[in-house]
Every structure is written in structure tokens, then in C-alpha cells.
Amino acid sequence: MAFHHGKTALGRWRRSLVVGTALACAWAAWAAQAQAQAQVPASSAQGPAQVQAQVQLPAQPLAASLEALSRQTDTNILFAPDMVAGRTAPAVDGHMSVWDAVVRLLAGSGLEVVPDAGGGLVVRKAVPHAAAGEGAPYAAADLTEILVTAQRREEKLQDVPVAVTALTAKALRDQRITNLQDVSRVTPGLLVSSFNYSSPTIAIRGASNTFTQIGVNRPVAVVLDDVFITRSSAAMFDLFDLESVQVLRGPQGTLFGRNVTGGAILLNTRKPSFTTPEGAVSIGYGNYNAVDLNALVSGPVSDDVAAKLVVSRRSHDGYGRDRLTGRAEDDLDNTNVRGQVRARAGGVQTLFTLDYSDDHNGGRTLSSLGGGNDGNPRTSELGFPQNFTRHMAGFANNTEIDVGQGTVTAITAYRLSRSVERYSSTGTNYAFLTTGGQQMNDDADDVKDFSEEMRYTSPEWDLGSFVAGLYYLNEDASRQLGTRTYAARTGVLTTNQLASQSVDTDSISGFLDGTVNLPADLKLTLGGRYTLDQKQGNLVRTNYLAPAAGFRTGDLNSAWAQFTPRAVLSWRPLSDTMLYASMAKGFTSGGYNTEASSLAAIVTPFNPEKVTNYEVGAKTGWWDQRLTANLALFHLDYRDKQEFVQNTVTGIGTILNAAKATSEGAELELGLHPVQGLDLTAAYAYLDTAYDDFFIARVVNNTGHPLGSSPKHKVALTANYETPVGALGFLSGNVSYSWLDDYYTGATKSPQLFVPAYDLVNASLSFETPNRRYRLTLWGKNLFDTAFLQTPSTAGVLSEYLGPPRTFGATLTVVF
């Protein structure tokens, strides 16, 4: 099986086809723009923009009118203060839509209004050449007006001196992004893969680990509505009903919950509206008998209470099967439910969220490249039933209190995750082995998290602003890992052990992060977080075949304290250009190797992994803000890097602070909105990583090797175009291309742990009726059926686990 499609003539042909398609799409857009005859009335806008309200605004400064209209109608109207400064709006009086009210306020101002993908409105400079459908609500939102919360307050993407990629609800829909692996395809510096269903690999700028022990932390945070997800087995879930996805690259040692060295993935769901009722149902069907069902109902219950209920159901047949048992593998049976209640009174707003999800499948298709190999990578030769089951539930309350001079936010959350996975870590059945044996694992974890965050966000004063707060997390986690080994040829049971692991974590921290506005358009941001982590753990290892070899640790207790600062200096030499330089520190907490096979290995904890990131960057806008170009150059220094080391002398594997390492590179993101309805994006990442010192005498020498999960190059291209089709409605198309360079999955630089380069192409074509009530989408993912490798395995025999094959289907959405 060849995986080097990205370097073959076929790979070059595919890339040429994609580039050609994108150019053709751009040319067609220009042609359509020049020749379009149909005008789309503003009244065709949907969502909050068409809320009917009694508007009564006097003639006054434009900023005051827009702010008053936003408050009266609970519609997010985004505008830059300097853009509307000195402008006066006419009086507006009557019963009309929010969209029509804004249009009247902007009359003769040289400004226009376009919809934001999150349901609000954006005021921007009018686009002079956009004659066809100018200002019409089908226009794509200005790429420079995307809002992010990278600094714990809503800010425009182009104003934040942080390396962050933001995907709006529209981008998620158009590119059919349904999981974190899809997010990684279009995000520079992010790699998401999987060893099995309970052990995903999430890496940002090479920061990752593959630890599965219950007593460890990951260097990349996944945060759902400001709530940190502690366990990796609970982090890879179905993405639905999202307002945005934000990927922050680099250590997050100041503002986001748990301290991490690599970065954070922020998932933000949509809130119910106090004024706008919404309802939608979508039904999809595709190959592999894929069925997608989604339903949403949301809106006001009273003037000051709103509610929402979302149900998502996904299923498909297996992408692979075990040819010895006939059981399907890599299938899907997933159900998600989320309910929200939002209320307001005076200066207080509160949001209650309750969610539940249920996942089932037949495990991964780990296909042998040695004994038992039938030449088909979509079949396995394991001979034992595999399965994965997970139940997750969460409750959260987010309350914001306007205290006059700023906002106090309190976030209380409780999350529960229970997962069970039975899988073979050996890539073939014992009958095909000549030495050793086949190991089967029963991996069950039960994680309960309680977190509380209280923070104060100041106003944007002339002098500057700041955010300060306290954070507390308790994680009560247990794991039952059973291992059984069946001898080669005979299948005789030679190992039968159970590791009962439990770790209770308390983490408390205080943080302060503020920005001072200096002369000459300079801004200085200084921040820091002090974190105290305490872990109490124990392990009971039971050996059913040799009871005397079992042991128990008793209670273990360790604590670590760390201060992590950040400093950022930013400068705007031009109104559309921001330059910044930053230094930030982060750490991944210490812990215990709760899978250790010896008492000595577990009772000795490993210490936190620490990193310092030095970064310079630029965020720029060109051509009346229709082109954005963002660049980040970074250098990360790791100290006490946590690594799993298999001691060849003692035969015992454990986690050690074994290495110093360096990661440096560049990330470039381009966004282009050349004409009405056309959006083009491009992203490129360069990554150069190395272990500067990873040497243990007589055990390992990985000095000079690259870090695992660190591809040197990564490219992502997308093109999205929407145009009216006379009186019939709207036609839109999306094509995305991604190419990932080769990399190693571990520190040893073993050829057997090598993932070859690969490229993927996704596309969709949609038609919407003029009132946008009905939308039919034809979609395809991995259109060229690239057999790309997720994880190679060397356990017992060389084997491989592939990513999803080509999938395609159709989805019908009805909006009520």
C-alpha cells in the first residue's frame, strides 16, 4: 500500500486540479459579478436581521443610534468606533426589521451593512465595485470582522496580538466540519489524529504527548463554552450547534483554565435569542449508509427568558471489518442533546446549559502488514470483538453581571465522562504470530470534573483595560485497565492483569492580564497566572495468574506550584496593520505513571513540563480590508519535557522529565474577499523541531530527533462562492484542499513509526430557495479516496490504522 500520494505524479495532478478549480471558481465569480442582473432585496435576509420591532430613534450621532438599536432588539451590531466617528444618523421611526433600520441609519454615510455568520450585523465601508446585489444579505461577512475571545473579551480577530485561527458557524457548515480532525485540516500548526477512540493525538506546534495514564495532563486544552475538558477520551466529540471554533497556538499560561504548553481549542456554542425564534431540521444520507439528523428549536419564552433545544444524531456503517469475526469496525452510532435557558434582569444575564452525548462503535480497524495480512488495509485480522462506548453529560451556568465599570463573570460547571474500549494493541491474531503474543486491552475510565471561575473584565478605558480572576478545578478520575496476552500460535493465556488507577486533582489559580495604551499607537500587555496543582493518586495492580506479583501503592500525594507570565508589545504603524512581539510561558502539570509495572516507578512522580514561547507577528489588511495577511514567527524552548521511556535494562517503562527541546517555525494565513459572495483562504505552516538533549545512558539517545507529530510543512486552501440564480434562489460551492508533510509519531525517529505525506480534497455544492428556508447540499470528503495513515503500530507485528475513506452524500435543511 503506497501512501506517498503527495509526492507522486498522481498527487501533483490532484493538486493541479484543485488549484485549477479554485482559479476557475475565482474567474467565474468575477464574470458573474460583472454580468449579474438580479438584485437581491434586503428583505430576504433571515435570522436576527429580520426581527420586526418598533424603532424610534432621534437624529443623533451614528454610534449612539447603532448602540441603542442593538440594545432594543438584542441584535449584535458590530462597528469600529473610528469608522462612525463624526457621523450623524437621521431619525428613524416606525415598525420595521433591524436590517431595514440599520440601512436607514447608514443612508448617505458611505457605509454598508452585511450579516455576520453568528447571526449579527457588521457595519463596514461600502464596497464600491459590488454592484450586483450590493449590501444584500447573502454577502459574505467581512473577513476582518470575525470576533474572537483569545484574551477573554470579544475582540476583532485582526486586533488581537495572538496567533489564532477562527472558524465561523458559516465556515463550519460550508466545509462540513464535524470533528476536531476536520478542524485540523484547515488550521496551521494543528494536527489531530488517533491511536484508538479513547486515545486521540492533539498536537499544536509539535506540543503533544501520547500518555493514556489517568494521572497525566495533555499539553493542548479543549475548552467548551469556557469549560475545560480534562480527559482526552472526552475531548474528541461531535461538533454541532457551534457559533465558532478558535485555535490558539502557543502556551496558554495566563487566561485559560488549566495551564498548557501547546495551545487551546475553544469551542463556543450558539446562545438562544431573546427576540428571534428559530427552528431548523436537517436530514442527510450518504454512502456507508450514513444518516445525519439534526433538529433545533430556539427563541424567546418571555421578554427576558429564552430557551433552546438541539438534538443531533449521526450513524454510519463500518469503514472496515474484522475478517476473522465478521464484525464491523470504524462504524458510528452517535447521539447528542443540548438544552439551554437564558435569562436577564437589569444588568444580569445568566445561561444554564445541560448536554448529553452517547457514542458506540466496533473499535478501530488495525490492519496487519505482517502475519495474516490479506492486502486490504480496510480489514483487520484481530479475531476478537472490539468495541467503544462513551457516555458524557455536563451542566454549566455562566452568569454575567454588569457592575457599571466592567463585567463580573461567574462560570460553574460539572462534567461527567465514562468510556469503555476493548481493543487489540497487537496488529494481528495470535494464530498468525510466531513469537510473543497478542495483547487485548479493556480500558474503562470514569471522570468527574467540577470547575469554578470568577473573573472581572474592565471596560475599554482610554488608558487601557484588564481581566483578573480566580479559577478552581477538581478532577476525580479513575481507570480500570485490563490486559490479557494470548501466546503465539496456541492462544494460551500468558498474562492477565488489572491496573486499578485513581487520581484526584485540585488546581487553583489566580490570574491578571492587562493592556496599557501608550503613545504612538503602542500597546503593552502584561499578564501572569499563579497555579497550584495537587494530585492524590493510587494504583492497585492485580496479577490473576501470579498473585504474588501484584502490589498496591497506598495513597500518593504531590503538589506543584508555578508562575507563568506573558508580555506583549503591539504597534499600529498604519490603521490596517498591527505588529506585535510577545513572550509567554506555560506548563503541563506533573503527575504519576499510573500504568507502571513496578512499585518504584509509580511512587516517584514526574514534574511539570515547562515552555517559553518567543513570537513576533503581523496582522494586516489590504484593498479596503478585502485582503488580510497574518504572519507569526515563533521559537519555543522546552525544559523538563515529559517523555515515556522504556528502560531496556530493567524492562520497565515510565514517564520522565527526560528532555530539552526546541520548536520554531512560521505560520501564514491569507483571506481574500475579492468580489461579492467569494471568499478565498490559504494557510501555510513551517515547523522545525528537535530534541536538544534526550539522552539516558544505556537506555535511549534521541538527541537531534524531531518531536513526534511535527510535520515540517502544512498547506490548506479553501474557496467558497455564493451567487443568486435569478429568482430561483442562491447557488453556493465550497472546495477545500489540505496537504500534510510526513512526520514521525514518536521521539525515536523509527522508520516503523513514520507517517507519509498525504493530501485531501473536500467539496460541497448547495442550493437555497430565495427566502433561504430550504437548503439542499451535495457534499464529498476525501474525494480522491486517499488511503492516509493515522497511526502505525509496532506491537507484535507492523500494522496500520487508516483515516476515513471517501464519503459523500446529500443533506436537506428546512428553516422554520
PDB file of C-alpha atoms in Angstrom, residues 247-442:
ATOM      1  CA  VAL A 247      -7.486  27.586  17.830  1.00  0.00           C
ATOM      2  CA  LEU A 248      -4.940  29.474  19.948  1.00  0.00           C
ATOM      3  CA  ARG A 249      -1.354  28.482  19.222  1.00  0.00           C
ATOM      4  CA  GLY A 250       1.403  28.668  21.800  1.00  0.00           C
ATOM      5  CA  PRO A 251       1.412  28.233  25.591  1.00  0.00           C
ATOM      6  CA  GLN A 252      -1.724  29.371  27.418  1.00  0.00           C
ATOM      7  CA  GLY A 253      -0.263  30.117  30.802  1.00  0.00           C
ATOM      8  CA  THR A 254      -2.373  33.148  31.720  1.00  0.00           C
ATOM      9  CA  LEU A 255      -6.031  33.216  30.720  1.00  0.00           C
ATOM     10  CA  PHE A 256      -7.470  29.767  30.027  1.00  0.00           C
ATOM     11  CA  GLY A 257      -8.220  27.424  32.920  1.00  0.00           C
ATOM     12  CA  ARG A 258      -5.638  24.664  33.048  1.00  0.00           C
ATOM     13  CA  ASN A 259      -2.109  25.744  32.200  1.00  0.00           C
ATOM     14  CA  VAL A 260      -0.861  24.145  28.952  1.00  0.00           C
ATOM     15  CA  THR A 261       2.303  24.334  26.863  1.00  0.00           C
ATOM     16  CA  GLY A 262       0.920  23.837  23.354  1.00  0.00           C
ATOM     17  CA  GLY A 263      -2.281  25.801  22.868  1.00  0.00           C
ATOM     18  CA  ALA A 264      -6.037  25.726  23.268  1.00  0.00           C
ATOM     19  CA  ILE A 265      -9.043  24.824  21.120  1.00  0.00           C
ATOM     20  CA  LEU A 266     -12.069  26.939  22.080  1.00  0.00           C
ATOM     21  CA  LEU A 267     -15.498  25.614  21.107  1.00  0.00           C
ATOM     22  CA  ASN A 268     -18.351  28.117  21.517  1.00  0.00           C
ATOM     23  CA  THR A 269     -21.998  27.147  21.111  1.00  0.00           C
ATOM     24  CA  ARG A 270     -24.832  29.413  19.984  1.00  0.00           C
ATOM     25  CA  LYS A 271     -26.977  31.090  22.626  1.00  0.00           C
ATOM     26  CA  PRO A 272     -30.764  31.340  22.354  1.00  0.00           C
ATOM     27  CA  SER A 273     -32.033  34.794  21.363  1.00  0.00           C
ATOM     28  CA  PHE A 274     -34.360  36.922  23.487  1.00  0.00           C
ATOM     29  CA  THR A 275     -36.074  38.275  20.359  1.00  0.00           C
ATOM     30  CA  THR A 276     -35.699  35.830  17.467  1.00  0.00           C
ATOM     31  CA  PRO A 277     -37.457  32.461  17.314  1.00  0.00           C
ATOM     32  CA  GLU A 278     -35.552  29.854  15.340  1.00  0.00           C
ATOM     33  CA  GLY A 279     -36.320  26.353  14.184  1.00  0.00           C
ATOM     34  CA  ALA A 280     -34.493  24.050  11.813  1.00  0.00           C
ATOM     35  CA  VAL A 281     -34.430  20.401  10.802  1.00  0.00           C
ATOM     36  CA  SER A 282     -31.826  18.752   8.593  1.00  0.00           C
ATOM     37  CA  ILE A 283     -31.792  15.238   7.198  1.00  0.00           C
ATOM     38  CA  GLY A 284     -28.781  13.739   5.446  1.00  0.00           C
ATOM     39  CA  TYR A 285     -27.891  10.451   3.831  1.00  0.00           C
ATOM     40  CA  GLY A 286     -24.636   9.206   2.356  1.00  0.00           C
ATOM     41  CA  ASN A 287     -22.561   6.199   1.428  1.00  0.00           C
ATOM     42  CA  TYR A 288     -21.773   3.643   4.133  1.00  0.00           C
ATOM     43  CA  ASN A 289     -25.463   4.033   4.979  1.00  0.00           C
ATOM     44  CA  ALA A 290     -24.668   7.321   6.707  1.00  0.00           C
ATOM     45  CA  VAL A 291     -27.649   9.019   8.341  1.00  0.00           C
ATOM     46  CA  ASP A 292     -27.482  12.526   9.822  1.00  0.00           C
ATOM     47  CA  LEU A 293     -30.442  14.015  11.671  1.00  0.00           C
ATOM     48  CA  ASN A 294     -30.393  17.407  13.362  1.00  0.00           C
ATOM     49  CA  ALA A 295     -33.184  19.450  14.922  1.00  0.00           C
ATOM     50  CA  LEU A 296     -33.140  22.830  16.627  1.00  0.00           C
ATOM     51  CA  VAL A 297     -35.792  24.948  18.288  1.00  0.00           C
ATOM     52  CA  SER A 298     -34.788  28.191  19.958  1.00  0.00           C
ATOM     53  CA  GLY A 299     -36.229  31.529  20.889  1.00  0.00           C
ATOM     54  CA  PRO A 300     -37.900  33.753  23.461  1.00  0.00           C
ATOM     55  CA  VAL A 301     -40.144  32.313  26.168  1.00  0.00           C
ATOM     56  CA  SER A 302     -40.859  35.785  27.505  1.00  0.00           C
ATOM     57  CA  ASP A 303     -39.284  39.208  27.154  1.00  0.00           C
ATOM     58  CA  ASP A 304     -36.427  38.215  29.453  1.00  0.00           C
ATOM     59  CA  VAL A 305     -36.226  34.442  29.105  1.00  0.00           C
ATOM     60  CA  ALA A 306     -35.091  32.414  26.085  1.00  0.00           C
ATOM     61  CA  ALA A 307     -34.543  28.687  25.600  1.00  0.00           C
ATOM     62  CA  LYS A 308     -33.011  26.305  23.110  1.00  0.00           C
ATOM     63  CA  LEU A 309     -33.045  22.560  22.472  1.00  0.00           C
ATOM     64  CA  VAL A 310     -30.761  20.886  19.932  1.00  0.00           C
ATOM     65  CA  VAL A 311     -30.684  17.189  19.029  1.00  0.00           C
ATOM     66  CA  SER A 312     -28.062  15.642  16.743  1.00  0.00           C
ATOM     67  CA  ARG A 313     -27.978  12.046  15.542  1.00  0.00           C
ATOM     68  CA  ARG A 314     -25.245  10.523  13.353  1.00  0.00           C
ATOM     69  CA  SER A 315     -24.645   6.964  12.269  1.00  0.00           C
ATOM     70  CA  HIS A 316     -22.865   5.053   9.519  1.00  0.00           C
ATOM     71  CA  ASP A 317     -21.753   1.535   8.741  1.00  0.00           C
ATOM     72  CA  GLY A 318     -18.177   0.448   9.307  1.00  0.00           C
ATOM     73  CA  TYR A 319     -15.353   1.729   7.155  1.00  0.00           C
ATOM     74  CA  GLY A 320     -13.610  -1.562   7.948  1.00  0.00           C
ATOM     75  CA  ARG A 321     -14.257  -5.003   9.381  1.00  0.00           C
ATOM     76  CA  ASP A 322     -12.511  -7.821  11.168  1.00  0.00           C
ATOM     77  CA  ARG A 323     -12.368 -10.576   8.560  1.00  0.00           C
ATOM     78  CA  LEU A 324     -11.985 -13.248  11.276  1.00  0.00           C
ATOM     79  CA  THR A 325     -15.077 -12.279  13.268  1.00  0.00           C
ATOM     80  CA  GLY A 326     -17.034 -10.509  10.506  1.00  0.00           C
ATOM     81  CA  ARG A 327     -17.719  -7.575  12.854  1.00  0.00           C
ATOM     82  CA  ALA A 328     -17.868  -4.001  11.568  1.00  0.00           C
ATOM     83  CA  GLU A 329     -15.156  -1.591  12.695  1.00  0.00           C
ATOM     84  CA  ASP A 330     -14.895   2.200  12.496  1.00  0.00           C
ATOM     85  CA  ASP A 331     -18.664   2.490  12.378  1.00  0.00           C
ATOM     86  CA  LEU A 332     -20.608   5.213  14.204  1.00  0.00           C
ATOM     87  CA  ASP A 333     -23.693   5.493  16.384  1.00  0.00           C
ATOM     88  CA  ASN A 334     -23.763   8.929  17.994  1.00  0.00           C
ATOM     89  CA  THR A 335     -26.499  10.935  19.735  1.00  0.00           C
ATOM     90  CA  ASN A 336     -26.115  14.438  21.202  1.00  0.00           C
ATOM     91  CA  VAL A 337     -28.609  16.607  23.061  1.00  0.00           C
ATOM     92  CA  ARG A 338     -28.061  20.132  24.350  1.00  0.00           C
ATOM     93  CA  GLY A 339     -30.551  22.375  26.135  1.00  0.00           C
ATOM     94  CA  GLN A 340     -30.057  25.985  27.205  1.00  0.00           C
ATOM     95  CA  VAL A 341     -32.071  28.513  29.197  1.00  0.00           C
ATOM     96  CA  ARG A 342     -31.028  32.150  29.128  1.00  0.00           C
ATOM     97  CA  ALA A 343     -32.452  34.888  31.344  1.00  0.00           C
ATOM     98  CA  ARG A 344     -31.795  38.539  32.078  1.00  0.00           C
ATOM     99  CA  ALA A 345     -32.822  41.019  34.723  1.00  0.00           C
ATOM    100  CA  GLY A 346     -31.409  44.513  34.936  1.00  0.00           C
ATOM    101  CA  GLY A 347     -27.667  44.235  34.464  1.00  0.00           C
ATOM    102  CA  VAL A 348     -27.534  40.468  34.985  1.00  0.00           C
ATOM    103  CA  GLN A 349     -27.578  37.780  32.298  1.00  0.00           C
ATOM    104  CA  THR A 350     -27.375  34.074  33.067  1.00  0.00           C
ATOM    105  CA  LEU A 351     -27.169  31.000  30.866  1.00  0.00           C
ATOM    106  CA  PHE A 352     -27.850  27.434  32.018  1.00  0.00           C
ATOM    107  CA  THR A 353     -26.624  24.597  29.783  1.00  0.00           C
ATOM    108  CA  LEU A 354     -27.285  20.882  30.044  1.00  0.00           C
ATOM    109  CA  ASP A 355     -25.816  18.453  27.497  1.00  0.00           C
ATOM    110  CA  TYR A 356     -25.639  14.696  26.997  1.00  0.00           C
ATOM    111  CA  SER A 357     -23.949  12.507  24.391  1.00  0.00           C
ATOM    112  CA  ASP A 358     -23.802   8.800  23.718  1.00  0.00           C
ATOM    113  CA  ASP A 359     -21.314   7.063  21.369  1.00  0.00           C
ATOM    114  CA  HIS A 360     -20.949   3.461  20.225  1.00  0.00           C
ATOM    115  CA  ASN A 361     -18.824   1.717  17.610  1.00  0.00           C
ATOM    116  CA  GLY A 362     -16.983  -1.502  16.884  1.00  0.00           C
ATOM    117  CA  GLY A 363     -13.477  -0.154  17.504  1.00  0.00           C
ATOM    118  CA  ARG A 364     -10.654   0.686  15.139  1.00  0.00           C
ATOM    119  CA  THR A 365      -9.536  -1.199  12.029  1.00  0.00           C
ATOM    120  CA  LEU A 366      -5.924  -2.005  12.892  1.00  0.00           C
ATOM    121  CA  SER A 367      -4.721  -3.855   9.799  1.00  0.00           C
ATOM    122  CA  SER A 368      -1.681  -6.142   9.793  1.00  0.00           C
ATOM    123  CA  LEU A 369       1.244  -5.557   7.449  1.00  0.00           C
ATOM    124  CA  GLY A 370       2.824  -8.849   8.535  1.00  0.00           C
ATOM    125  CA  GLY A 371       1.288 -12.131   9.616  1.00  0.00           C
ATOM    126  CA  GLY A 372      -2.288 -12.587   8.428  1.00  0.00           C
ATOM    127  CA  ASN A 373      -2.173  -9.622   6.030  1.00  0.00           C
ATOM    128  CA  ASP A 374      -4.713 -10.066   3.220  1.00  0.00           C
ATOM    129  CA  GLY A 375      -3.551  -6.937   1.342  1.00  0.00           C
ATOM    130  CA  ASN A 376      -6.661  -4.926   2.230  1.00  0.00           C
ATOM    131  CA  PRO A 377      -5.990  -2.053   4.688  1.00  0.00           C
ATOM    132  CA  ARG A 378      -9.717  -1.806   5.404  1.00  0.00           C
ATOM    133  CA  THR A 379      -9.784  -5.235   7.042  1.00  0.00           C
ATOM    134  CA  SER A 380      -8.229  -6.355  10.299  1.00  0.00           C
ATOM    135  CA  GLU A 381      -7.110  -9.808  11.389  1.00  0.00           C
ATOM    136  CA  LEU A 382      -7.650  -9.457  15.128  1.00  0.00           C
ATOM    137  CA  GLY A 383     -10.112 -12.268  15.787  1.00  0.00           C
ATOM    138  CA  PHE A 384     -11.504 -10.700  18.980  1.00  0.00           C
ATOM    139  CA  PRO A 385     -14.582  -8.472  19.293  1.00  0.00           C
ATOM    140  CA  GLN A 386     -13.675  -4.810  19.780  1.00  0.00           C
ATOM    141  CA  ASN A 387     -15.989  -2.021  20.903  1.00  0.00           C
ATOM    142  CA  PHE A 388     -16.084   1.547  22.173  1.00  0.00           C
ATOM    143  CA  THR A 389     -18.843   3.043  24.323  1.00  0.00           C
ATOM    144  CA  ARG A 390     -18.915   6.503  25.854  1.00  0.00           C
ATOM    145  CA  HIS A 391     -21.447   8.497  27.826  1.00  0.00           C
ATOM    146  CA  MET A 392     -20.869  12.170  28.614  1.00  0.00           C
ATOM    147  CA  ALA A 393     -23.004  14.735  30.393  1.00  0.00           C
ATOM    148  CA  GLY A 394     -22.442  18.260  31.540  1.00  0.00           C
ATOM    149  CA  PHE A 395     -24.100  21.085  33.424  1.00  0.00           C
ATOM    150  CA  ALA A 396     -22.878  24.667  33.344  1.00  0.00           C
ATOM    151  CA  ASN A 397     -24.009  28.098  34.428  1.00  0.00           C
ATOM    152  CA  ASN A 398     -22.497  31.265  33.008  1.00  0.00           C
ATOM    153  CA  THR A 399     -23.610  34.462  34.724  1.00  0.00           C
ATOM    154  CA  GLU A 400     -22.532  37.950  33.689  1.00  0.00           C
ATOM    155  CA  ILE A 401     -23.146  40.927  35.966  1.00  0.00           C
ATOM    156  CA  ASP A 402     -22.787  44.478  34.688  1.00  0.00           C
ATOM    157  CA  VAL A 403     -21.252  46.335  37.625  1.00  0.00           C
ATOM    158  CA  GLY A 404     -21.231  49.688  35.884  1.00  0.00           C
ATOM    159  CA  GLN A 405     -17.482  49.841  35.460  1.00  0.00           C
ATOM    160  CA  GLY A 406     -16.976  46.444  33.868  1.00  0.00           C
ATOM    161  CA  THR A 407     -18.422  42.952  33.987  1.00  0.00           C
ATOM    162  CA  VAL A 408     -18.143  40.166  36.533  1.00  0.00           C
ATOM    163  CA  THR A 409     -18.451  36.670  35.063  1.00  0.00           C
ATOM    164  CA  ALA A 410     -19.029  33.520  37.106  1.00  0.00           C
ATOM    165  CA  ILE A 411     -18.823  30.098  35.450  1.00  0.00           C
ATOM    166  CA  THR A 412     -19.801  26.964  37.366  1.00  0.00           C
ATOM    167  CA  ALA A 413     -19.571  23.597  35.634  1.00  0.00           C
ATOM    168  CA  TYR A 414     -19.815  19.892  36.343  1.00  0.00           C
ATOM    169  CA  ARG A 415     -18.940  17.282  33.725  1.00  0.00           C
ATOM    170  CA  LEU A 416     -19.095  13.507  33.723  1.00  0.00           C
ATOM    171  CA  SER A 417     -17.427  11.176  31.226  1.00  0.00           C
ATOM    172  CA  ARG A 418     -17.484   7.389  31.198  1.00  0.00           C
ATOM    173  CA  SER A 419     -15.867   5.462  28.384  1.00  0.00           C
ATOM    174  CA  VAL A 420     -15.106   1.779  27.820  1.00  0.00           C
ATOM    175  CA  GLU A 421     -12.948   0.488  24.978  1.00  0.00           C
ATOM    176  CA  ARG A 422     -11.897  -3.069  24.223  1.00  0.00           C
ATOM    177  CA  TYR A 423      -9.169  -3.230  21.612  1.00  0.00           C
ATOM    178  CA  SER A 424      -6.212  -5.253  20.436  1.00  0.00           C
ATOM    179  CA  SER A 425      -2.913  -3.378  20.731  1.00  0.00           C
ATOM    180  CA  THR A 426      -1.315  -6.149  18.638  1.00  0.00           C
ATOM    181  CA  GLY A 427      -1.996  -5.813  14.930  1.00  0.00           C
ATOM    182  CA  THR A 428      -2.891  -9.448  14.217  1.00  0.00           C
ATOM    183  CA  ASN A 429      -4.390 -12.542  15.796  1.00  0.00           C
ATOM    184  CA  TYR A 430      -2.148 -14.802  17.898  1.00  0.00           C
ATOM    185  CA  ALA A 431      -2.608 -17.601  15.315  1.00  0.00           C
ATOM    186  CA  PHE A 432      -0.512 -15.593  12.816  1.00  0.00           C
ATOM    187  CA  LEU A 433       2.322 -14.847  15.260  1.00  0.00           C
ATOM    188  CA  THR A 434       5.469 -16.933  15.630  1.00  0.00           C
ATOM    189  CA  THR A 435       6.777 -15.297  18.814  1.00  0.00           C
ATOM    190  CA  GLY A 436       5.355 -13.239  21.647  1.00  0.00           C
ATOM    191  CA  GLY A 437       1.597 -12.970  21.845  1.00  0.00           C
ATOM    192  CA  GLN A 438      -1.499 -10.905  21.132  1.00  0.00           C
ATOM    193  CA  GLN A 439      -2.445  -8.366  23.761  1.00  0.00           C
ATOM    194  CA  MET A 440      -6.073  -7.416  24.316  1.00  0.00           C
ATOM    195  CA  ASN A 441      -6.943  -4.381  26.431  1.00  0.00           C
ATOM    196  CA  ASP A 442     -10.069  -3.461  28.363  1.00  0.00           C
TER     197      ASP A 442
END
